[in-house]
XYZ file of C-alpha atoms in Angstrom:
525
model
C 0.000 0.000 0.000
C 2.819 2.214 1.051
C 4.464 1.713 -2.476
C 0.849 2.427 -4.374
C 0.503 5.679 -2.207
C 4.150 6.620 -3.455
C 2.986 6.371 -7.219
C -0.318 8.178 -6.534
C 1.701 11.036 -5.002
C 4.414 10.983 -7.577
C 1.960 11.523 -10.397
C -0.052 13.734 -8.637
C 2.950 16.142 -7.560
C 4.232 15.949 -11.361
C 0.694 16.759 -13.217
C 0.481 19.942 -9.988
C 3.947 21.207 -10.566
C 3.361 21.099 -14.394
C 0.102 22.278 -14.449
C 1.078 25.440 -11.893
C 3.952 25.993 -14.303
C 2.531 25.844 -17.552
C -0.157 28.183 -16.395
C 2.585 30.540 -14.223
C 4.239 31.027 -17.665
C 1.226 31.676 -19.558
C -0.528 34.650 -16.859
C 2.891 36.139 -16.667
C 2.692 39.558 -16.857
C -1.274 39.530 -16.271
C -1.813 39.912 -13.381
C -4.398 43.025 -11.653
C -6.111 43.677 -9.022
C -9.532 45.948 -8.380
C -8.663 48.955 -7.118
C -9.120 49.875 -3.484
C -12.746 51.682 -2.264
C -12.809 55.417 -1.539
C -16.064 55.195 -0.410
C -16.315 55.041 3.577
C -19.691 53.601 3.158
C -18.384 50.278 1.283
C -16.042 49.628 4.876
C -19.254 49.032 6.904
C -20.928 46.140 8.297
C -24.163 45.528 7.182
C -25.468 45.395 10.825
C -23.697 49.320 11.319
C -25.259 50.488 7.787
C -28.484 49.003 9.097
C -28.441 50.851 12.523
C -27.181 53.813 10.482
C -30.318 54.038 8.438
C -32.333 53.516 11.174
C -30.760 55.964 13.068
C -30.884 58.611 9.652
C -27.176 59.150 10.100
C -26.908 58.170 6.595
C -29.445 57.613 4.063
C -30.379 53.743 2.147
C -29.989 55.605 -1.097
C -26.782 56.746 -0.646
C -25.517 53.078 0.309
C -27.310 51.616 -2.560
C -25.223 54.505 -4.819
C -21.997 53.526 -3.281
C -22.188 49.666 -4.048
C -23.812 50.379 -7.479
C -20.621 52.636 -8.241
C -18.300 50.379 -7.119
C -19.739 47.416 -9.110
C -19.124 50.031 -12.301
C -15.782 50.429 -11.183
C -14.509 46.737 -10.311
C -17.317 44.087 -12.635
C -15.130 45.015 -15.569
C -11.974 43.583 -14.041
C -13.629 40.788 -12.123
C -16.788 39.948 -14.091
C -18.946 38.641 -11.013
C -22.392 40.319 -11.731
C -24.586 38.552 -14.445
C -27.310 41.294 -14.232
C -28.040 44.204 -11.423
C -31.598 45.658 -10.677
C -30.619 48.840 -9.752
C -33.337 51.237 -10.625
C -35.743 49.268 -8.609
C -33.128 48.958 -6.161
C -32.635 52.610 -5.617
C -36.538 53.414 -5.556
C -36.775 50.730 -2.677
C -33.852 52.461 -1.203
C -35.740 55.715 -1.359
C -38.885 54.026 0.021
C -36.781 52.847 3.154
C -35.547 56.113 3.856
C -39.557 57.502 3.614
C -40.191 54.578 6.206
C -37.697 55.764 8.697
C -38.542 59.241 8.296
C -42.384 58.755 8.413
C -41.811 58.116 12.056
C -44.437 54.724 11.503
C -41.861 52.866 13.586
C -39.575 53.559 16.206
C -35.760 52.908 15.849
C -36.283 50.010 18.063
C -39.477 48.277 16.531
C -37.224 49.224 13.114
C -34.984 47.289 14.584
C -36.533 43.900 15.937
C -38.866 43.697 12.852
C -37.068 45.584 10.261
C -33.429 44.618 10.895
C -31.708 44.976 7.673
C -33.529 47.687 6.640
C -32.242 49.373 3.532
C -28.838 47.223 3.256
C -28.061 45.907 -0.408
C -27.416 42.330 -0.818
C -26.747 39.969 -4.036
C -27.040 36.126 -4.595
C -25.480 34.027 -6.436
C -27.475 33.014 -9.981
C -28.965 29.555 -8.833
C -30.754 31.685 -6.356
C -33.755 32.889 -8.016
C -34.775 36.896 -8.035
C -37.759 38.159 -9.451
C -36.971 39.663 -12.763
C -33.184 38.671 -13.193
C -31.885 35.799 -15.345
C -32.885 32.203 -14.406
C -30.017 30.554 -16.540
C -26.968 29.310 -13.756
C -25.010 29.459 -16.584
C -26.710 27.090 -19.238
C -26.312 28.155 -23.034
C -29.680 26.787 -23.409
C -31.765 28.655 -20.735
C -30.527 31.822 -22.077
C -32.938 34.904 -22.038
C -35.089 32.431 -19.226
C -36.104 35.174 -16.142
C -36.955 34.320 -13.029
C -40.673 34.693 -12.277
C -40.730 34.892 -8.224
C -38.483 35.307 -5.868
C -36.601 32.525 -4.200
C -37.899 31.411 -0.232
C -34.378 33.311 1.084
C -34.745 36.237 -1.325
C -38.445 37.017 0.212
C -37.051 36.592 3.528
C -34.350 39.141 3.445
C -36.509 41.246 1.744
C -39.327 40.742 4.412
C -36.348 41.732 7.047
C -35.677 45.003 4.574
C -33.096 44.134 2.841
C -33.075 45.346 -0.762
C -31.556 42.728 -3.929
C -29.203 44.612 -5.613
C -27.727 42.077 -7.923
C -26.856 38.335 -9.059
C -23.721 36.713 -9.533
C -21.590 34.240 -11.698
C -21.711 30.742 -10.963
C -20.198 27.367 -12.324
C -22.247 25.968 -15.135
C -25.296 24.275 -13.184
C -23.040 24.794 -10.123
C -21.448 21.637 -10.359
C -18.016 22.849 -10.579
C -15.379 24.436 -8.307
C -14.632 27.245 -10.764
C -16.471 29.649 -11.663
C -16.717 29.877 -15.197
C -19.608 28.965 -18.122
C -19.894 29.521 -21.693
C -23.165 32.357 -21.295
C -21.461 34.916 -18.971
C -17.969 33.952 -19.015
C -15.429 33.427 -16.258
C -15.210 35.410 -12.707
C -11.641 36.468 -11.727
C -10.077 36.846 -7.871
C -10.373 40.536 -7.203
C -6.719 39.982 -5.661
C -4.786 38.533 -8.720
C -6.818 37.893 -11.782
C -5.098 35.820 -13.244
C -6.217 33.352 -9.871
C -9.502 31.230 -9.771
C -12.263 32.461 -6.798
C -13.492 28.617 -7.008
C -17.301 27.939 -7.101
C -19.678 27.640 -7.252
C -20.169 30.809 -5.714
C -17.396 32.446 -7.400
C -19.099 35.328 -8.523
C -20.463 35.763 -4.900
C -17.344 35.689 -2.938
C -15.878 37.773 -5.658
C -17.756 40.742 -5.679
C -17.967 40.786 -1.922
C -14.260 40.613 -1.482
C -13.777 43.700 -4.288
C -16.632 45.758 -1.931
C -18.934 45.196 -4.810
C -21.534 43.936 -1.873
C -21.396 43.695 2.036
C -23.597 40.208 2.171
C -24.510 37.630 -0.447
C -26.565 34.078 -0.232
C -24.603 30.594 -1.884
C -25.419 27.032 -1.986
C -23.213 24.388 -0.838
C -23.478 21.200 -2.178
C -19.814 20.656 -2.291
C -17.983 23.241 -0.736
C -19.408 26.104 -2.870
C -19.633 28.426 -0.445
C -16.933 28.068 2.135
C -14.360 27.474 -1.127
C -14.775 30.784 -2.516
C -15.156 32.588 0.384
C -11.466 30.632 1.353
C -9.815 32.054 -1.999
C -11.567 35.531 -1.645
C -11.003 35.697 2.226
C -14.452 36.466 3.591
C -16.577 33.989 5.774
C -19.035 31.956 4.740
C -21.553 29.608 6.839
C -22.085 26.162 5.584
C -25.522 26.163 7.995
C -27.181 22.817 9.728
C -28.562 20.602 7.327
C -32.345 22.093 6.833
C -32.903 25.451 8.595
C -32.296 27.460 5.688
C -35.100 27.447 2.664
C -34.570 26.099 -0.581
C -37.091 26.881 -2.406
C -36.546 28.771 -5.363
C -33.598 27.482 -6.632
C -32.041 26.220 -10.405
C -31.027 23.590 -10.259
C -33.439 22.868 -7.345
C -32.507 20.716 -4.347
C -35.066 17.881 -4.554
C -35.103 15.140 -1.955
C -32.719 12.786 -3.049
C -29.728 15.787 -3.102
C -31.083 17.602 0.234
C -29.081 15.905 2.270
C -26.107 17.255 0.991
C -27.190 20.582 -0.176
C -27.303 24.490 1.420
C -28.493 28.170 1.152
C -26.023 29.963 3.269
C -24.399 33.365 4.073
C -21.718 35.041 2.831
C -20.271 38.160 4.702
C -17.221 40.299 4.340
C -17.645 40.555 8.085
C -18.176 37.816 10.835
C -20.373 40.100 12.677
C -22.874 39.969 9.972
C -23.294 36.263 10.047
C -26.026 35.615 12.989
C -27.170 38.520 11.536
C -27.885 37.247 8.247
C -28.601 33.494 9.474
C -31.114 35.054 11.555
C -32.773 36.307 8.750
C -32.445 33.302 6.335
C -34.183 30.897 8.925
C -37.358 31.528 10.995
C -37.937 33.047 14.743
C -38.527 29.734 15.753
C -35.011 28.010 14.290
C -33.298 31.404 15.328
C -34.898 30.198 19.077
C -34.242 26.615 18.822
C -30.281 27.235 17.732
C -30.027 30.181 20.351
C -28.529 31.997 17.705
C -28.620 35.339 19.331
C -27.562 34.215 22.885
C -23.993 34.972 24.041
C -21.353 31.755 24.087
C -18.469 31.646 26.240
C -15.781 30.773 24.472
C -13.964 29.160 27.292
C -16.534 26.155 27.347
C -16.138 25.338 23.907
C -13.500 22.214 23.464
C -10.927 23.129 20.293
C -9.717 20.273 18.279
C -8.004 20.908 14.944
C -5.997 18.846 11.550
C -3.093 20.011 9.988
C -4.331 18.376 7.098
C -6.345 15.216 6.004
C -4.033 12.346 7.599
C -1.673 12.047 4.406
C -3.959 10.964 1.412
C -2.058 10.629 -2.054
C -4.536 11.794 -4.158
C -4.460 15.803 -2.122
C -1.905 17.957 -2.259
C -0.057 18.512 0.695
C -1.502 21.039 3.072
C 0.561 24.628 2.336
C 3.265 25.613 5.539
C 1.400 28.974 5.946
C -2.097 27.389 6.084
C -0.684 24.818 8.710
C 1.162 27.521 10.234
C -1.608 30.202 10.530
C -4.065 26.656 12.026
C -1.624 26.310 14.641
C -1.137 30.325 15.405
C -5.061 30.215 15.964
C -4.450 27.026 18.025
C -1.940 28.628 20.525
C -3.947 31.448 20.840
C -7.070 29.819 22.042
C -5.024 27.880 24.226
C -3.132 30.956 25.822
C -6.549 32.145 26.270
C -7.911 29.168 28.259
C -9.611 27.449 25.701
C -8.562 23.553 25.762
C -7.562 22.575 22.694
C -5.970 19.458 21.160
C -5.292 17.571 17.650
C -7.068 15.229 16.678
C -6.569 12.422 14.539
C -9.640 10.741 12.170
C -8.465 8.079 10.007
C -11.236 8.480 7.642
C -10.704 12.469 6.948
C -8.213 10.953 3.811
C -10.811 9.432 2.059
C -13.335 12.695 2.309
C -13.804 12.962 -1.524
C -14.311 9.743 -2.404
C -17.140 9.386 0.376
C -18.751 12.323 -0.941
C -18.449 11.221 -4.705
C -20.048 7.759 -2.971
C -23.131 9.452 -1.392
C -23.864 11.650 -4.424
C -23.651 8.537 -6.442
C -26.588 7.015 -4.911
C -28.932 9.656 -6.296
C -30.615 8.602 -9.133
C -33.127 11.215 -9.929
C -31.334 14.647 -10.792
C -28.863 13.718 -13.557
C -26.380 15.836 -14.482
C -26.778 14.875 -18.236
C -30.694 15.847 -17.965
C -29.999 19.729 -16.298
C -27.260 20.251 -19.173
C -30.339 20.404 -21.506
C -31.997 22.416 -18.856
C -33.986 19.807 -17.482
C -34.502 18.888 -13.996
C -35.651 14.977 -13.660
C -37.632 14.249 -17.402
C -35.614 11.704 -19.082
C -35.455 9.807 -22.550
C -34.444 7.192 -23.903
C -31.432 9.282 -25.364
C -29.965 11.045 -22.132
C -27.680 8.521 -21.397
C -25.994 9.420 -24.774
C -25.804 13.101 -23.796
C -22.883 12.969 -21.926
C -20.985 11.080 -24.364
C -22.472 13.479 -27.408
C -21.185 16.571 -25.885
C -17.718 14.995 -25.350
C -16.958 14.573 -28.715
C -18.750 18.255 -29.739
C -16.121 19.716 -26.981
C -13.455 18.086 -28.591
C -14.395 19.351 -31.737
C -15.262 22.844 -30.407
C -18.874 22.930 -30.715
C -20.203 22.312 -27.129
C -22.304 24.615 -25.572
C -20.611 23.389 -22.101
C -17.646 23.521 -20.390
C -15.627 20.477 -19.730
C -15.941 19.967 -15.754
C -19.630 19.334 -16.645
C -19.157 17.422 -19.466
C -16.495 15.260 -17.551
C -19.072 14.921 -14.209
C -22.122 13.789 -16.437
C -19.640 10.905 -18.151
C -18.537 9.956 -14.810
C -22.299 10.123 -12.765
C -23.473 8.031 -16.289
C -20.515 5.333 -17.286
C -18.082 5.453 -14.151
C -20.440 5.265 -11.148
C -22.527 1.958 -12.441
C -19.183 0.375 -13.082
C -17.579 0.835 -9.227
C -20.922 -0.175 -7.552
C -18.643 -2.191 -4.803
C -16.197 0.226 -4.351
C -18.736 3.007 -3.775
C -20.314 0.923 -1.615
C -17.198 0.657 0.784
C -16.904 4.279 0.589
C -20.358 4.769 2.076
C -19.613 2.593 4.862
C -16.068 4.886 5.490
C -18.453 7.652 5.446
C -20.704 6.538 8.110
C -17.973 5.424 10.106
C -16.701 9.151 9.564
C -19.291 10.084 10.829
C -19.286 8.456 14.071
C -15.693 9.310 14.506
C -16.986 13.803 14.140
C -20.162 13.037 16.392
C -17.844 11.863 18.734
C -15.310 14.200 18.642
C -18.138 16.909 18.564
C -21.491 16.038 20.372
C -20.545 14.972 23.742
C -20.237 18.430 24.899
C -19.899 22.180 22.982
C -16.806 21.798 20.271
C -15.407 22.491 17.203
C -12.982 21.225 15.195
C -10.576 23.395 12.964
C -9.373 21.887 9.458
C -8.134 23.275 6.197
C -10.626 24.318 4.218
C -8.328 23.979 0.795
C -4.516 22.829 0.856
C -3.387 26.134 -1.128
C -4.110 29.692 -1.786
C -6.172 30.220 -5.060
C -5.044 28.436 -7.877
C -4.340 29.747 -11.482
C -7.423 29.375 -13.705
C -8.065 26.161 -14.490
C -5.843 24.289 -12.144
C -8.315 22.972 -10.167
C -9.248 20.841 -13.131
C -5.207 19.461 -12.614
C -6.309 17.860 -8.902
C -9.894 17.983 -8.225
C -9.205 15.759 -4.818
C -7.900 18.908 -3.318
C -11.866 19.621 -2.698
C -11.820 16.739 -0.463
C -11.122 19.290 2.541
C -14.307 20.863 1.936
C -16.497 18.384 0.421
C -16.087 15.510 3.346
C -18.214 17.873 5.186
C -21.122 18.038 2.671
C -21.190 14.162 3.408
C -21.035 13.981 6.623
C -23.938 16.628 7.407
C -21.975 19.614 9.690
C -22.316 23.012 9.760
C -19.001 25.100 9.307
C -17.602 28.653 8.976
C -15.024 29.214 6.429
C -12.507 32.161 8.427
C -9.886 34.347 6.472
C -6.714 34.108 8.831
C -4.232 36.678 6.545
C -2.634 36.457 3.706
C -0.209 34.000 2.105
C 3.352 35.246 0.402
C 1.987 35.901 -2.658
C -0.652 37.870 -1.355
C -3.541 35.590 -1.649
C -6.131 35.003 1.059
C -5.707 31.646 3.354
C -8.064 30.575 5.835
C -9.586 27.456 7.710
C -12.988 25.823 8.342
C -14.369 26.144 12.022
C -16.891 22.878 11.846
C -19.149 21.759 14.691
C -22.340 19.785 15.783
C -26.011 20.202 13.771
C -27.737 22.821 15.442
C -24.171 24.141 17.032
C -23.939 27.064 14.608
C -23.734 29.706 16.912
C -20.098 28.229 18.234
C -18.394 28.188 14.916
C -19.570 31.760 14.359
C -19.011 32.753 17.461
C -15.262 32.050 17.345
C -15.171 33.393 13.934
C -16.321 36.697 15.445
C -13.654 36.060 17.769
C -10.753 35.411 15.310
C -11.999 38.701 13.111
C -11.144 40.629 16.727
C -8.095 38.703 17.584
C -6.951 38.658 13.397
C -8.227 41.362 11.750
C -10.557 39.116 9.364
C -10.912 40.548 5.727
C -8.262 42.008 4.068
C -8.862 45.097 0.960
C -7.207 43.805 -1.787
């Protein structure tokens, strides 16, 4: 085993280092980065803009201005925004200003029933707004709008909050790039010629650049806490459920539920019970004692270096192990008891994860490529297959990731029935192992949330187990907070995952609010 490892490693570390050089060679010279914000407004929280408003030290419309301007300035550099709404945007601005002023409410009912009150927000484009584009990047759903608005659109909005815009996304979101062939690819506001992974690439983008202050993803595989990682802003992975999902394309039907998310995604921590809060319902907000305080000093620490040594992932980067065990120390210094852990089955996340997905039957990837979500004919298991050989020849309306994932869910997955079987049963013992590690008693667990800073465009495709640190999570069912802790040497944004117990949310955040303090959180690019 120890010699088969070896060889997995050695080609792995070859196709990487050739990959990374080929593509060094090929951006060098290229590389930009967005500009810094003048505007003061674009530095605030979205819970200070909101108390702001309310308070009529500053006015919804002028916040709604500042982001609009700022999406001119950056979008052309980054290309995260499919399509803004920002006439209606700036008339509901105006009406939220009216509302204050009116004297209806008082700052405090504004507050408790109102609490994002004229505060901009965008969404990724599998989330569905009224009005915008319905296509999550399909050639064949172009011009398709969205009728309603998704369940977590109308509950932001019924907390105030205004939609401003939608952003890029991985064809069907079933890559961990953002790029597709109807609105192009979305560039890292810190070096362009870098990936911001996906699929909420265009998300985690534009928040990074100040293009937005919060955003909703979906998670099915790391697509929120990924980009947020190469982008360096948090993002909540939430506990399986609490979040509505209605009003999505593709939509999360039963069989892929499990597995599946509508989360934040803040540039600052202190925004995420915020948000949350407003995603999920009084009751769930209740039941998870979101809002109550959490002493830190009760919550056991455990943390990974990295997954346990697997051949297929690329080792785990010095800083990112470095800045883990800086965060480690501190807690420790600070009372907190903390200790590392070791489960056996981390190595194996992405296979488990390709092993649950495999058992869903329903959704095929080969039927939402023609913009379908479960109708199937007696032809759709030639799709995949078809649209290899029109990408070869340059005539495919997709890109390859998705083209390579439908031949694999189609062909591969019927042929490694055994295999994928044993995988589900490492899973579930995975599982055991992080409910024992985590339920006993309030703790988290800290973990890389990608081995690297972000890659050069299209590397991902090079080593797609390097996911595995996000994805194993997806499987086994946790909530988790992606954290920015700094910047690597080349001046890209690193982080780790805080992950805990369903229902626990309020402990990752919490000490994600806590590192922000203690690290300084989000970096300007």
């Amino acid at each position: 085993m120890k010699v088969v490892n070896a060889v997995i490693g050695g080609v792995r570390s070859t196709v990487e280092n050739s990959t990374h050089g080929v593509l060094a060679v090929l951006n060098f010279g290229c590389k930009k980065k967005v500009p810094s914000a003048e505007n003061e407004l674009l530095y605030l929280s979205a819970g200070i803009l909101a108390e702001k408003i309310r308070k009529t030290e500053i006015s919804s419309e002028d916040v709604v201005k500042a982001y609009i301007n700022r999406i001119g300035e950056i979008n052309g550099l980054i290309n995260a925004v499919v399509e803004g709404r920002y006439s209606d945007a700036l008339k509901e601005a105006r009406f939220a200003d009216q509302l204050v002023k009116s004297g209806t409410y008082t700052e405090t009912q504004l507050a408790e029933q109102l609490p994002l009150l004229g505060v901009p927000f965008t969404a990724k484009e599998a989330i569905l707004i009224k009005g915008l584009p319905s296509t999550c990047g399909l050639v064949c759903r172009k011009g398709l709008k969205a009728e309603e608005d998704s369940e977590p659109v109308q509950r932001l909005r019924n907390c105030g909050a205004i939609p401003l815009a939608l952003t890029n996304t991985s064809e069907i979101c079933m890559w961990w790039e953002t790029y597709n062939k109807l609105h192009g690819r979305t560039s890292n506001p810190y070096d362009t010629t870098r990936t911001v992974g996906g699929s909420s690439g265009g998300e985690s983008a534009l928040i990074a650049a100040a293009g937005s202050v919060i955003g909703i993803g979906t998670d099915l595989g790391g697509s929120i806490r990924l980009p947020a990682f190469f982008t360096g802003i948090f993002g909540h992975k939430p506990t399986q459920g609490i979040v509505p999902r209605g009003g999505q394309f593709p939509p999360a039907l039963e069989e892929i539920a499990p597995y599946v998310v509508v989360g934040p995604m803040v540039r600052y921590a202190s925004d995420l019970k915020l948000m949350l809060s407003a995603l999920i319902s009084k009751e769930a907000t209740q039941r998870l004692r979101l809002n109550e305080p959490v002493d830190l000093r009760s919550i056991k620490v455990y943390y990974m270096l990295d997954d346990g040594g697997s051949p297929g992932s690329s080792p785990v980067c010095p800083e990112i192990k470095d800045a883990i065990n800086r965060v480690a120390s501190l807690l420790a210094m600070e009372g907190l008891v903390v200790k590392e852990a070791n489960l056996k089955y981390l190595k194996l996340g992405f296979l488990i994860w390709c092993a649950y997905l495999s058992t869903i039957k329903e959704q095929r990837i080969s039927n939402l490529m023609k913009g379908n979500v479960t109708s199937k004919d007696e032809n759709d298991n030639d799709t995949a297959q078809h649209e290899m050989w029109r990408w070869i020849s340059g005539k495919s309306d997709h890109t390859f990731p998705i083209i390579l994932n439908a031949c694999a869910q189609d062909h591969l997955a019927p042929l490694f029935k055994k295999p994928l079987e044993f995988f589900i049963k490492c899973g579930d013992s995975l599982k055991a192992e992080l409910a024992a590690l985590l339920e006993p008693e309030p703790a988290v667990f800290l973990y890389p949330t990608f081995p690297h800073g972000a890659a050069h465009h299209g590397q991902i495709l090079a080593n797609p187990f390097n996911a595995s640190y996000s994805v194993v999570f997806n499987a086994a069912g946790l909530p988790c907070t992606q954290c920015p802790l700094g910047m690597n040497a080349s001046g890209l944004p690193i982080g780790m995952q805080i992950v805990t117990a369903p229902g626990n949310d309020r402990l990752s955040i919490s000490l994600a609010e806590h590192l922000e303090e203690k690290l300084g959180g989000w970096t300007p690019p």
